CSV table of C-alpha atoms and ligand atoms in Angstrom, one decimal:
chain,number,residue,atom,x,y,z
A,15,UNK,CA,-48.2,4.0,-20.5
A,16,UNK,CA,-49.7,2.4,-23.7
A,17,UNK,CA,-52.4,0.4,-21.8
A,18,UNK,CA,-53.1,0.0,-18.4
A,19,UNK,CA,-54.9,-3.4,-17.5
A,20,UNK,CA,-56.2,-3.0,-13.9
A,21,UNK,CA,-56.9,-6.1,-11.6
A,22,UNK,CA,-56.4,-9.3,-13.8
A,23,UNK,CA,-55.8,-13.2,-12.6
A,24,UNK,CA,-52.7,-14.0,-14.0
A,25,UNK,CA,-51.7,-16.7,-11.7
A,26,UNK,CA,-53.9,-19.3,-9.2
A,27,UNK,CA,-51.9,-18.1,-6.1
A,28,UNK,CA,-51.0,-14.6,-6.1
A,29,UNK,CA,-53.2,-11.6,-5.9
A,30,UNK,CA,-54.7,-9.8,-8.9
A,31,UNK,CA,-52.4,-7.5,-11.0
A,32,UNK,CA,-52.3,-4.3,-12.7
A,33,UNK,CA,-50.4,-4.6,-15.8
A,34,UNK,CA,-48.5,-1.6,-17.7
A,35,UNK,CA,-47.4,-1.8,-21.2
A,36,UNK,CA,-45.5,0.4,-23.4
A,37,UNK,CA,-44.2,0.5,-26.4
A,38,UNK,CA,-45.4,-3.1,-27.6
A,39,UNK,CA,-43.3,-4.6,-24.0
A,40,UNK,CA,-44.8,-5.2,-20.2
A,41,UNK,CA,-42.8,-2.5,-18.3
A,42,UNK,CA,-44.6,-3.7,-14.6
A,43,UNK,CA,-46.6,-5.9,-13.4
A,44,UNK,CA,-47.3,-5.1,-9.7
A,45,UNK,CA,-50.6,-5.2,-7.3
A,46,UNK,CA,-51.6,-1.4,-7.8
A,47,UNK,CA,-50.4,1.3,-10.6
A,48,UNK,CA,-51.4,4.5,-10.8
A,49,UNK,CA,-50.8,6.9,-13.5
A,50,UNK,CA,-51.9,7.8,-17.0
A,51,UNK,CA,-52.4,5.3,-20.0
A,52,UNK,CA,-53.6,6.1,-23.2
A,53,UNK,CA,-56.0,3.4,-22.6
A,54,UNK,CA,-57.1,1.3,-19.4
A,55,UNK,CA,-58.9,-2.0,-19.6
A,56,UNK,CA,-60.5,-2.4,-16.3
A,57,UNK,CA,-60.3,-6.8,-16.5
A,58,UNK,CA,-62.3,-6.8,-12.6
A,59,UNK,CA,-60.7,-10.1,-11.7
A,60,UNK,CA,-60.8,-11.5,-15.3
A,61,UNK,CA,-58.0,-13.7,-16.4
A,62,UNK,CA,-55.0,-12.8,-18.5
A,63,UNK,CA,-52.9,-15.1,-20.6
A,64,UNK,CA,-50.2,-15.3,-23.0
A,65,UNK,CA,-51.5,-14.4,-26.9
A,66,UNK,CA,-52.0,-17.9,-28.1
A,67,UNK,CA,-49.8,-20.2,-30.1
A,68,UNK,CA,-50.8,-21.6,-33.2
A,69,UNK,CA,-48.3,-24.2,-33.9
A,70,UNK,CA,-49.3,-26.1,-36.5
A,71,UNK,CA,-51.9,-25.0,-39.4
A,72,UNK,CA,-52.1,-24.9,-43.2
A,73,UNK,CA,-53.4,-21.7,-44.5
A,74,UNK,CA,-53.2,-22.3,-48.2
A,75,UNK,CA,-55.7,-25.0,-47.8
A,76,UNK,CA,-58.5,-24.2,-45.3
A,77,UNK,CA,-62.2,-23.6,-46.4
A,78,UNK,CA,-62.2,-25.4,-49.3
A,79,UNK,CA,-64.2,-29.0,-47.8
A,80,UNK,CA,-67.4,-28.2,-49.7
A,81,UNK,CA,-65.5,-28.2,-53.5
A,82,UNK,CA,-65.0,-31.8,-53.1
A,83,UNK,CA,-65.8,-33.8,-50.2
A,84,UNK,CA,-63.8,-36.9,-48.7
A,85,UNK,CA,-66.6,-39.7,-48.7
A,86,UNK,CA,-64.1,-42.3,-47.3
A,87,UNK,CA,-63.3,-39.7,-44.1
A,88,UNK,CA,-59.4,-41.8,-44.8
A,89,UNK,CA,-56.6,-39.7,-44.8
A,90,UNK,CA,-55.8,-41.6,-48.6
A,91,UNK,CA,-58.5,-39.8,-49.6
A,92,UNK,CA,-57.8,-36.6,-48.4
A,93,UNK,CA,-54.4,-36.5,-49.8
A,94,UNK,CA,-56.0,-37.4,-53.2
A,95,UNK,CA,-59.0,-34.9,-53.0
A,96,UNK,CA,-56.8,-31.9,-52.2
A,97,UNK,CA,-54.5,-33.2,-54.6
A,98,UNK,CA,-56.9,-32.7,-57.5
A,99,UNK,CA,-58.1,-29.7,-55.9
A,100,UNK,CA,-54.4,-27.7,-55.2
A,101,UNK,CA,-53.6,-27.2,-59.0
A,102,UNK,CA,-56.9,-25.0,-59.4
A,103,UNK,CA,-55.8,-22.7,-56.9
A,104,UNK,CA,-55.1,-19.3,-57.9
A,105,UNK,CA,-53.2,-16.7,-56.0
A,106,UNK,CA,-56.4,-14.7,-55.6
A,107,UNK,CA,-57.9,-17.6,-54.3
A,108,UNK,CA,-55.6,-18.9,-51.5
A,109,UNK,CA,-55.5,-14.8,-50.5
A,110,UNK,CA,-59.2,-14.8,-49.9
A,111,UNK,CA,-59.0,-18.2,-47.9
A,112,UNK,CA,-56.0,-17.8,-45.9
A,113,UNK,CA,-57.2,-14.1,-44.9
A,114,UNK,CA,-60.5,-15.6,-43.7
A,115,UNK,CA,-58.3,-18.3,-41.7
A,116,UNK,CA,-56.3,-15.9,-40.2
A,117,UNK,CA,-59.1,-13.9,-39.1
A,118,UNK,CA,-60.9,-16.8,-37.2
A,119,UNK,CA,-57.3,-17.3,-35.6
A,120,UNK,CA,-57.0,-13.5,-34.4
A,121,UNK,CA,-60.4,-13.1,-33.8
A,122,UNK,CA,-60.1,-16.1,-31.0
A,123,UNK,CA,-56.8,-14.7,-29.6
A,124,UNK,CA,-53.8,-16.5,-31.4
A,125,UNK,CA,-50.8,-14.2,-31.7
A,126,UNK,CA,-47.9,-16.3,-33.1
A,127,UNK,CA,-48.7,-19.1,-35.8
A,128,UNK,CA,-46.7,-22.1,-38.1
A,129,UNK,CA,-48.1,-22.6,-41.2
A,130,UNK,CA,-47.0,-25.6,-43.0
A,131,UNK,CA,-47.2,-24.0,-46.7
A,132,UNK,CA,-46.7,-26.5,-49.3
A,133,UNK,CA,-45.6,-26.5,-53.2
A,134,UNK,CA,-44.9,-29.4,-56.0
A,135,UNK,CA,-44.4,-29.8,-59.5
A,136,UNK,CA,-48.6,-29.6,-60.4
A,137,UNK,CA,-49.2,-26.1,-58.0
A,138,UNK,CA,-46.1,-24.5,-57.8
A,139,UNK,CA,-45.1,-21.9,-55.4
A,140,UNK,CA,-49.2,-20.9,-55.9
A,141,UNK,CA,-49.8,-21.1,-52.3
A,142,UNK,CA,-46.4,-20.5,-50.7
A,143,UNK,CA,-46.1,-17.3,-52.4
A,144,UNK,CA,-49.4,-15.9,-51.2
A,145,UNK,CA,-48.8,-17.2,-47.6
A,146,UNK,CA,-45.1,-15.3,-47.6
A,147,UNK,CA,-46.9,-11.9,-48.8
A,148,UNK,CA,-49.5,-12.3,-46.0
A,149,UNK,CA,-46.7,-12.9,-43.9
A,150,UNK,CA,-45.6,-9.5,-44.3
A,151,UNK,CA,-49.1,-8.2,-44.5
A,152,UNK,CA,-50.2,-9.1,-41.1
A,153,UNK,CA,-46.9,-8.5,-39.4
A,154,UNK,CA,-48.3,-6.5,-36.6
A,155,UNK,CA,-51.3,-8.4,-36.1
A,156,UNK,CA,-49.8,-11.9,-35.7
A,157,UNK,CA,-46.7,-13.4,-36.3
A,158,UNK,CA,-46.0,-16.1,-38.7
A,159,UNK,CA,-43.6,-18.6,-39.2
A,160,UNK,CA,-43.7,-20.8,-42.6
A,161,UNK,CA,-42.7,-23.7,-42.9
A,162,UNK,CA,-41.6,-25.2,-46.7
A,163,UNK,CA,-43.8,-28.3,-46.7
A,164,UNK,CA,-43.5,-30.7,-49.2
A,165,UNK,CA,-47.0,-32.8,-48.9
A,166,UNK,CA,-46.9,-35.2,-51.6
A,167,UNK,CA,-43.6,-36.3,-50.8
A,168,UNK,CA,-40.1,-35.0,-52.0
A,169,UNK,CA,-38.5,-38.0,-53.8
A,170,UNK,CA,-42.5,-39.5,-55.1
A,171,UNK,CA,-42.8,-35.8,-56.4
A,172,UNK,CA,-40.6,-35.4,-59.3
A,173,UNK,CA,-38.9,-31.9,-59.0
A,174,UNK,CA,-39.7,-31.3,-55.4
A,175,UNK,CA,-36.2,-31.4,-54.1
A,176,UNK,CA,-35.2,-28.4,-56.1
A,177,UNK,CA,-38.6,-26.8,-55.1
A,178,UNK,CA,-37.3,-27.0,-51.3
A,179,UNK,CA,-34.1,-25.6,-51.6
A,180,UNK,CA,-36.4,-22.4,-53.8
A,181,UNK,CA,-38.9,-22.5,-50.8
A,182,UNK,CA,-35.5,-21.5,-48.4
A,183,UNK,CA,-34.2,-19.1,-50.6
A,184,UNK,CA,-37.8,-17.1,-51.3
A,185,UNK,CA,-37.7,-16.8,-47.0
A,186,UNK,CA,-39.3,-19.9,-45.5
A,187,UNK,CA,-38.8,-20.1,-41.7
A,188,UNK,CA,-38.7,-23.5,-41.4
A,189,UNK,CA,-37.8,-26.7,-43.0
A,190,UNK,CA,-41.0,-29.1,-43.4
A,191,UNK,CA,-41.2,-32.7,-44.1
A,192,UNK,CA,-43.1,-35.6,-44.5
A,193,UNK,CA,-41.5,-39.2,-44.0
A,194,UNK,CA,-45.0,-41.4,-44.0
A,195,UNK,CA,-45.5,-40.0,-47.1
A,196,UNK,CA,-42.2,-40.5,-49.1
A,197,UNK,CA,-39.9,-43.3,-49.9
A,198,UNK,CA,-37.1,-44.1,-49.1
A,199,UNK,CA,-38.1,-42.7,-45.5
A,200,UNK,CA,-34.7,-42.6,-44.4
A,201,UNK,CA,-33.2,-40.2,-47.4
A,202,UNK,CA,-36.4,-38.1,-46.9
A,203,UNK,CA,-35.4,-37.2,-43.3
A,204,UNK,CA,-31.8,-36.9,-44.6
A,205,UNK,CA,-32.3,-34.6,-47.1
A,206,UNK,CA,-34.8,-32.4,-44.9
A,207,UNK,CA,-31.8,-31.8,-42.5
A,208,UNK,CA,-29.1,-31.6,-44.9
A,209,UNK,CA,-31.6,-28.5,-46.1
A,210,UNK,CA,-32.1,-27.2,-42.9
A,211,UNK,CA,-28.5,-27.4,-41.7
A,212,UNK,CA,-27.5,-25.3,-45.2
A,213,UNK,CA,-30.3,-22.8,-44.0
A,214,UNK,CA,-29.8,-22.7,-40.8
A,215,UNK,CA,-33.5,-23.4,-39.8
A,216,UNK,CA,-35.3,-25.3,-37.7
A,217,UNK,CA,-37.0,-28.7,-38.9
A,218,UNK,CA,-41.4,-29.8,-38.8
A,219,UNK,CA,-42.1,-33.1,-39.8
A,220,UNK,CA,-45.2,-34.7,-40.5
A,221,UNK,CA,-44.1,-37.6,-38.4
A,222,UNK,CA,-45.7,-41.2,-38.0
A,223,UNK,CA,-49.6,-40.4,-38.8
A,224,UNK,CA,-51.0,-43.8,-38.8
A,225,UNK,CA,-53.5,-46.1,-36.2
A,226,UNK,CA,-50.7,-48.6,-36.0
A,227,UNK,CA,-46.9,-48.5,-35.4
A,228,UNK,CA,-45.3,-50.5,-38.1
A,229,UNK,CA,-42.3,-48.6,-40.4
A,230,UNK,CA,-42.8,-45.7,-37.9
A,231,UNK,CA,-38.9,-43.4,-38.4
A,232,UNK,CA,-39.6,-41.1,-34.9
A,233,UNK,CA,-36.3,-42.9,-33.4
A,234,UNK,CA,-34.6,-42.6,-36.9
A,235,UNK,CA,-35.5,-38.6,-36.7
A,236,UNK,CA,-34.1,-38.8,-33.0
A,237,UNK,CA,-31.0,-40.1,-33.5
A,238,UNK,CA,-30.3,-37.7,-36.0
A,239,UNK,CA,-31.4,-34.9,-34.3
A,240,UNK,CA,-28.6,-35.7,-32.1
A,241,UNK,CA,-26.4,-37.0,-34.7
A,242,UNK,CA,-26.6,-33.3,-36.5
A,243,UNK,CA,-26.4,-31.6,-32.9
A,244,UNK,CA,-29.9,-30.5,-33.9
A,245,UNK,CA,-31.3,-30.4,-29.6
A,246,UNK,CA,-34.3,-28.5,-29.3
A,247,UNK,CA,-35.0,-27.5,-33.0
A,248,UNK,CA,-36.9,-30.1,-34.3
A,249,UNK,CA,-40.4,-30.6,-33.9
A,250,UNK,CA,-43.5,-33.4,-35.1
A,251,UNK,CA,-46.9,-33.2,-36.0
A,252,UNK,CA,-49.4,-36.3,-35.3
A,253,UNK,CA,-46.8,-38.8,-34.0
A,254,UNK,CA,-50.6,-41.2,-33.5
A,255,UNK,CA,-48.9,-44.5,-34.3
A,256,UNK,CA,-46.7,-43.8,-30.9
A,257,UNK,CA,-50.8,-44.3,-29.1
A,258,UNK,CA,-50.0,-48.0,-30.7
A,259,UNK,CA,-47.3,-49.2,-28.6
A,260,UNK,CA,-47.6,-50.8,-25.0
A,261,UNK,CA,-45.5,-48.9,-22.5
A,262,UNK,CA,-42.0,-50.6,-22.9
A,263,UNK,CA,-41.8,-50.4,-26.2
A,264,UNK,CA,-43.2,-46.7,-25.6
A,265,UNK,CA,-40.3,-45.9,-23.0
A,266,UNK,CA,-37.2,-46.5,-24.6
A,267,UNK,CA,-38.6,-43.8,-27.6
A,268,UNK,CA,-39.7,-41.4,-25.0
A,269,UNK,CA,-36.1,-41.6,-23.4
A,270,UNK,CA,-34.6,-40.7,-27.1
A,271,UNK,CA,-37.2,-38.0,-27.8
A,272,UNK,CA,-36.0,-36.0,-24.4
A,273,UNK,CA,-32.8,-36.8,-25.4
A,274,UNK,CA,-33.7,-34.9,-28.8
A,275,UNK,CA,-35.4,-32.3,-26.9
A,276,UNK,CA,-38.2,-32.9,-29.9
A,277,UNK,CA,-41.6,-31.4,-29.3
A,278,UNK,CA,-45.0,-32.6,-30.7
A,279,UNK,CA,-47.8,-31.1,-31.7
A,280,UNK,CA,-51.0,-33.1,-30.9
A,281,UNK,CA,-53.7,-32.2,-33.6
A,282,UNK,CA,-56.6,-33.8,-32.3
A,283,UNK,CA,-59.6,-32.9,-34.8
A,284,UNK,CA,-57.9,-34.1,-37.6
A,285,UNK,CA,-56.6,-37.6,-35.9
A,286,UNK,CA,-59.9,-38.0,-34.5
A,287,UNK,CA,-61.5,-37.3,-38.1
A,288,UNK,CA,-59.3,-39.1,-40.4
A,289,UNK,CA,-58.1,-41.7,-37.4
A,290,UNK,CA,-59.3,-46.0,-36.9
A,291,UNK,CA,-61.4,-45.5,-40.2
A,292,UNK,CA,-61.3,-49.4,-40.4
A,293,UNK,CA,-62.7,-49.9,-37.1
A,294,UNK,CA,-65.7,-51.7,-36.8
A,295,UNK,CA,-66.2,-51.9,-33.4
A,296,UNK,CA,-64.4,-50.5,-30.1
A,297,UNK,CA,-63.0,-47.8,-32.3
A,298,UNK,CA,-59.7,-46.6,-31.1
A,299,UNK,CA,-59.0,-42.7,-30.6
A,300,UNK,CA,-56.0,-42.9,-33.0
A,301,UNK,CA,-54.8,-39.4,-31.5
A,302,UNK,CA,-51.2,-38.8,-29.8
A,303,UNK,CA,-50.8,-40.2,-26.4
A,304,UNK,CA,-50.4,-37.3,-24.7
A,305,UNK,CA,-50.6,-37.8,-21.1
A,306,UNK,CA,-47.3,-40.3,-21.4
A,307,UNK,CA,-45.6,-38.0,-23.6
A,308,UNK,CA,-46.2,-35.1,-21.2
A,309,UNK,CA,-45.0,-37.5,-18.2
A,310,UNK,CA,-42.3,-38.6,-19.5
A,311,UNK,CA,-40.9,-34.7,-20.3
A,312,UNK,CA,-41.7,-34.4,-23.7
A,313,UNK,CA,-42.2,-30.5,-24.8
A,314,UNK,CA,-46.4,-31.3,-25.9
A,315,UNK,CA,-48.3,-28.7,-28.1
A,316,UNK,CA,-52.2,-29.1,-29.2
A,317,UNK,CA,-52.7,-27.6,-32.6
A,318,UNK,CA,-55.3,-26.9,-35.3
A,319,UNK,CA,-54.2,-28.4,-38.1
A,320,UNK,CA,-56.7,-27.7,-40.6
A,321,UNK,CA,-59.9,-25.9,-40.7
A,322,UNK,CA,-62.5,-27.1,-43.1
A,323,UNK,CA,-61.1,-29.6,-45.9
A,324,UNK,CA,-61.1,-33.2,-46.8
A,325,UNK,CA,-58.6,-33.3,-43.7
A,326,UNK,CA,-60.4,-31.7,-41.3
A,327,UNK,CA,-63.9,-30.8,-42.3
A,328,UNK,CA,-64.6,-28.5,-39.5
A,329,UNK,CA,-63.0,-25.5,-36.7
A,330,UNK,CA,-63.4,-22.2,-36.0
A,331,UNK,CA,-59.9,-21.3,-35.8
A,332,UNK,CA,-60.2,-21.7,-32.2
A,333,UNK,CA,-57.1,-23.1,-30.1
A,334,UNK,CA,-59.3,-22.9,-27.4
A,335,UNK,CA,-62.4,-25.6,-28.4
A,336,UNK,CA,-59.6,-27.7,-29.6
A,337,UNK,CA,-57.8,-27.9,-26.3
A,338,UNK,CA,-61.8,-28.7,-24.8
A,339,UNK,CA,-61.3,-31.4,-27.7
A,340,UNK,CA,-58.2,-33.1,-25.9
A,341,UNK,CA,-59.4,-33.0,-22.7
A,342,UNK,CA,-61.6,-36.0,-22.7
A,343,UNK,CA,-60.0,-37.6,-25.8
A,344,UNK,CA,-56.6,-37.8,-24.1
A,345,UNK,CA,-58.2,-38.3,-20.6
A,346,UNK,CA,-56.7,-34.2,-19.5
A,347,UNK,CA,-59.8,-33.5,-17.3
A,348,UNK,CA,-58.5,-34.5,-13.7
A,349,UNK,CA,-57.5,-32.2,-11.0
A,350,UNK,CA,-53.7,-32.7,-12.0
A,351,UNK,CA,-54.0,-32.8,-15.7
A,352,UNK,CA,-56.7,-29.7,-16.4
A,353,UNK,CA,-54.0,-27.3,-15.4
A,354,UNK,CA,-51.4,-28.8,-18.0
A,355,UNK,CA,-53.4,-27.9,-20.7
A,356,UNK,CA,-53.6,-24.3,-21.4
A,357,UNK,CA,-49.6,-24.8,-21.7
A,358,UNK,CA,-50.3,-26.5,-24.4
A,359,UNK,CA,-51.6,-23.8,-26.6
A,360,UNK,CA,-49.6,-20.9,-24.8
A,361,UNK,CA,-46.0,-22.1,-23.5
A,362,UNK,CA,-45.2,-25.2,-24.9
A,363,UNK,CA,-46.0,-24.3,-28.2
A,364,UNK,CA,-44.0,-20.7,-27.8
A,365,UNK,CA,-41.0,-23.0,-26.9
A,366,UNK,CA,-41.3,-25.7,-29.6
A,367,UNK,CA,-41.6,-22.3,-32.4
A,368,UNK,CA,-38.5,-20.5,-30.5
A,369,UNK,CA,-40.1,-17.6,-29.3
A,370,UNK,CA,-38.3,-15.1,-27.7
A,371,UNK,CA,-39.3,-12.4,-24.9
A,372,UNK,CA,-43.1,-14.7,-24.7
A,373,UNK,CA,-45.3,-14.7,-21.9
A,374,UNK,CA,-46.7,-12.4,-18.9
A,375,UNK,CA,-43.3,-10.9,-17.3
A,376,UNK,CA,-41.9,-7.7,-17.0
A,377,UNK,CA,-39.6,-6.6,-20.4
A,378,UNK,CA,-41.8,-9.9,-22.3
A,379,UNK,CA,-44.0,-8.7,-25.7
A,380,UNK,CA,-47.0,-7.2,-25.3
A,381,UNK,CA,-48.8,-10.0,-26.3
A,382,UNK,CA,-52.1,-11.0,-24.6
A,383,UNK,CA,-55.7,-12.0,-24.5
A,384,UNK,CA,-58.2,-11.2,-21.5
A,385,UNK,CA,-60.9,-14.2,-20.7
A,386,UNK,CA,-64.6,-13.8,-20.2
A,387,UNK,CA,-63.5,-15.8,-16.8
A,388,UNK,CA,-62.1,-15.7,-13.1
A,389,UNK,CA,-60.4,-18.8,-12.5
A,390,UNK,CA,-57.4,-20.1,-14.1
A,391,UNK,CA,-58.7,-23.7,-14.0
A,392,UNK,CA,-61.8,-22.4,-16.3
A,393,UNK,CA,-59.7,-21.0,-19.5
A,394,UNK,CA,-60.3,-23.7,-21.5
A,395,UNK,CA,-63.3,-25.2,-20.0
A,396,UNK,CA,-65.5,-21.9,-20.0
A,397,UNK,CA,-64.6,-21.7,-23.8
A,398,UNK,CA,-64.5,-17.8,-22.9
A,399,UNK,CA,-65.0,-15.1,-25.0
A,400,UNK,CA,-61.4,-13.0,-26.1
A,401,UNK,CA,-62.7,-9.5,-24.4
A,402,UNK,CA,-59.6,-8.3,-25.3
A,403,UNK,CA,-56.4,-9.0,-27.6
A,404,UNK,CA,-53.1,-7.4,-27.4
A,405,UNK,CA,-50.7,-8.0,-30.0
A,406,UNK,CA,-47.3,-5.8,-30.2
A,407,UNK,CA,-48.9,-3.5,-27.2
A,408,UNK,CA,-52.2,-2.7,-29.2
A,409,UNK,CA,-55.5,-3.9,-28.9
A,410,UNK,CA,-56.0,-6.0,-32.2
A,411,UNK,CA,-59.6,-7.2,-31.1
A,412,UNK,CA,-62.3,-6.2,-28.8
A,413,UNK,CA,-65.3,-8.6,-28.3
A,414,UNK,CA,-68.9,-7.3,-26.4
A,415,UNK,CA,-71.7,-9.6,-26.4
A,416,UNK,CA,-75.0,-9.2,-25.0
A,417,UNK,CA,-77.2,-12.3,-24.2
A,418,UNK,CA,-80.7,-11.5,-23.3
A,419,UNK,CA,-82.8,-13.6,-21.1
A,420,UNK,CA,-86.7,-13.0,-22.1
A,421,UNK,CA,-88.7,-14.5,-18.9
B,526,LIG,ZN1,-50.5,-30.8,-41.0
C-alpha cells in the first residue's frame, strides 16, 4: 500500500473505515486492514470525502479587484472594468495570478476544477494560453478542464467566432458561452453547439444572469440540447433570473431542464455581490433557486466563480465557506437540506464535469481530503481544516495548526 488511512467517517450509518490506496486508486475499503503502507494517516474518527469539485472559476482573471475597483458593485460595470483591464495582461502576469488561485483551491482541498478561460479580439489568446500551460503544469496536482469562453460576446465581438473555433483546436475541453451577453441570443447558442458538436465537447453557458426573467433563452438551450441529442452534456452558470418566476411558470422549465439532463452551477458570492443592485428596500437575494431546482431533479453544483475582481471582490478559494454561503441564502440549513449540500461541491459537480472513476469506492481515484471533524452533518458547517489532501494517491497538502488558549 501507498497510504493507509485508518478509522475515517465516510458515511453517517456505517462504522469507521480503513482505507488502502495504491497506485493513485482505492484498492479496499473495509473496517480493519493490516499490513504495510508506505505511509499511514491515523484520521481517529475524522471524516473523509471526495477531493472537491471546482466547477466553475476563471483563473485568468482573479486577484486583480484592487487595479480598478467597481464603484457601482453592477455587473455592467464589471464587465467594463475588466474589459479595460484584460488587454494589459501579460502572460507573466496571468501565470503569477492564476498560480496563486490555484494554490488557494488546492490548499482548501479541490481536486478537479472548470475554468472558464476567455479570449477576444483586444487580449487575444493572452490568458487562454497561460491557463492551457498550467494545465499541463499542475497535472498531478489537480485536474483542469477549460472551457473556451467568449466573455464579451461572440457576434458583439468582432473576430470572436474564428477565435472559438482556435480556442478548440489549441485543446480547450469545453465549449463556453454567453447568451445574456450577445445578440442575436438565439444564433449565439447555435453557434456554441454547432462548435461543440464539430469538437465533440461538452457545452458551459453563462446562462440567464439577471434579477428579473424577461428575454431569459434556458428553454431555448433546452430544447436544443435535446434537439442535438446533447442529454447530460450541457451545463449553466447563474441561471438567477429562474429565482424570478412564481412556481408555474417555474415548473414547466424545470420539466424541460430534467428532460435536458442540464446541470447548474449556483455561484452564490458573485450573485449576491453583483445581484438587486437597484433595490432600495426588501432587497431580493438574486441568487439561483436552489432548493426547487434540487426538488425538482435538477443535477445542482455551488461554485466559486471568481475570487477577487470587479466580479467578485472577495474568496479564499474555498468551496467550502461558499457552500456555508448558500446555506442560509438559499434556505439549505434544515435537517433535510444540510445533508444535500456537501453534494454540491463533491458529486454533483463531478457529474455535471464528467468525471470518471470519482468518489470513495473501491477501484475509484485516489482523490480525497480528510476534515478537522467527526460528523458528516458538520463538513461544511465546521468550515474544517483540510488535515490531509490526496490527489492521484499522494498527499498534495498537509495542514497542522496549533491554537493556544492563554488563561
Ligand atoms: Zn463565470
Amino acid at each position: 500500500m501507498d497510504i493507509l488511512i485508518k478509522k475515517a467517517r465516510i458515511s453517517n450509518d456505517e462504522n469507521l473505515k480503513d482505507i488502502a490506496i495504491k497506485d493513485g486508486k482505492i484498492i479496499k475499503i473495509e473496517d480493519n486492514i493490516e499490513g504495510e503502507a508506505l505511509r499511514l494517516i491515523n484520521a481517529d474518527g475524522r471524516v473523509l470525502i471526495p477531493g472537491l469539485v471546482e466547477s466553475h472559476i476563471h483563473l485568468d482573471k482573479a486577484l486583480i479587484a484592487d487595479r480598478l475597483p467597481n464603484k457601482s458593485g453592477t455587473l455592467k460595470e464589471a464587465i467594463e472594468v475588466t474589459g479595460k483591464l484584460k488587454p494589459t495582461f501579460t502572460k507573466e502576469d496571468v501565470e503569477e495570478r492564476a498560480k496563486k488561485a490555484l494554490m488557494m483551491l488546492v490548499k482548501n482541498g479541490t481536486t478537479h476544477i472548470r475554468t472558464h478561460s476567455e479570449f477576444d479580439p483586444s487580449q487575444g489568446f493572452t490568458g487562454f494560453e497561460t491557463v492551457m500551460k498550467l494545465k499541463k503544469e499542475f497535472k498531478d496536482i489537480i485536474d483542469i478542464q477549460v472551457v473556451a469562453f467568449p466573455q464579451e460576446g461572440i457576434f458583439k465581438a468582432e473576430g470572436t467566432e474564428e477565435m472559438m473555433y482556435q480556442a478548440m483546436e489549441m485543446g480547450a475541453d469545453v465549449v463556453g458561452g454567453i447568451p445574456y451577453n450577445d445578440h442575436p441570443t438565439k444564433e449565439h447558442i447555435d453557434l456554441v453547439f454547432e462548435i461543440a458538436k464539430k469538437y465533440d465537447k461538452p457545452i458551459d453557458f453563462h446562462q440567464d444572469f439577471k434579477d428579473d426573467a424577461d428575454g431569459i433563452s434556458i428553454e431555448y438551450v433546452c430544447k436544443k440540447t435535446i434537439e442535438e441529442g446533447y442529454q447530460g452534456r450541457v451545463s449553466v452558470g447563474h441561471l438567477t433570473s429562474l429565482a424570478a418566476l412564481p412556481k408555474e411558470k417555474l415548473e414547466p422549465i424545470i420539466e424541460l431542464m430534467n428532460e435536458a439532463q442540464i446541470s447548474v452551477m449556483s455561484l452564490p458570492a458573485t450573485d449576491l455581490h453583483l445581484g438587486a443592485r437597484n433595490d432600495e428596500y426588501n432587497v431580493r437575494r438574486a441568487v439561483t433557486p436552489v432548493r426547487a431546482l434540487r426538488d425538482g431533479g435538477v443535477n445542482m453544483c455551488l461554485a466559486t466563480n471568481n475570487i477577487r475582481n470587479a466580479f467578485t471582490p472577495y474568496g479564499n478559494g474555498d468551496l467550502i465557506q461558499i457552500a456555508m454561503l448558500a446555506i442560509p441564502v438559499s434556505h439549505l440549513g434544515g435537517a433535510d437540506d444540510l445533508p444535500t449540500v456537501l453534494p454540491m461541491i463533491t458529486t454533483n459537480p463531478a457529474k455535471a464535469l464528467g468525471l470518471k472513476d470519482y468518489g470513495i469506492g473501491v477501484g475509484k481515484n485516489a482523490d480525497l481530503v480528510l476534515l478537522d471533524t467527526k460528523a458528516l452533518n458538520d463538513a461544511i458547517i465546521d468550515i474544517p481544516d483540510r488535515l490531509f489532501v490526496i490527489k492521484n494517491g499522494k498527499v498534495t497538502v498537509e495542514t497542522e495548526k496549533t491554537i493556544k488558549f492563554n488563561f
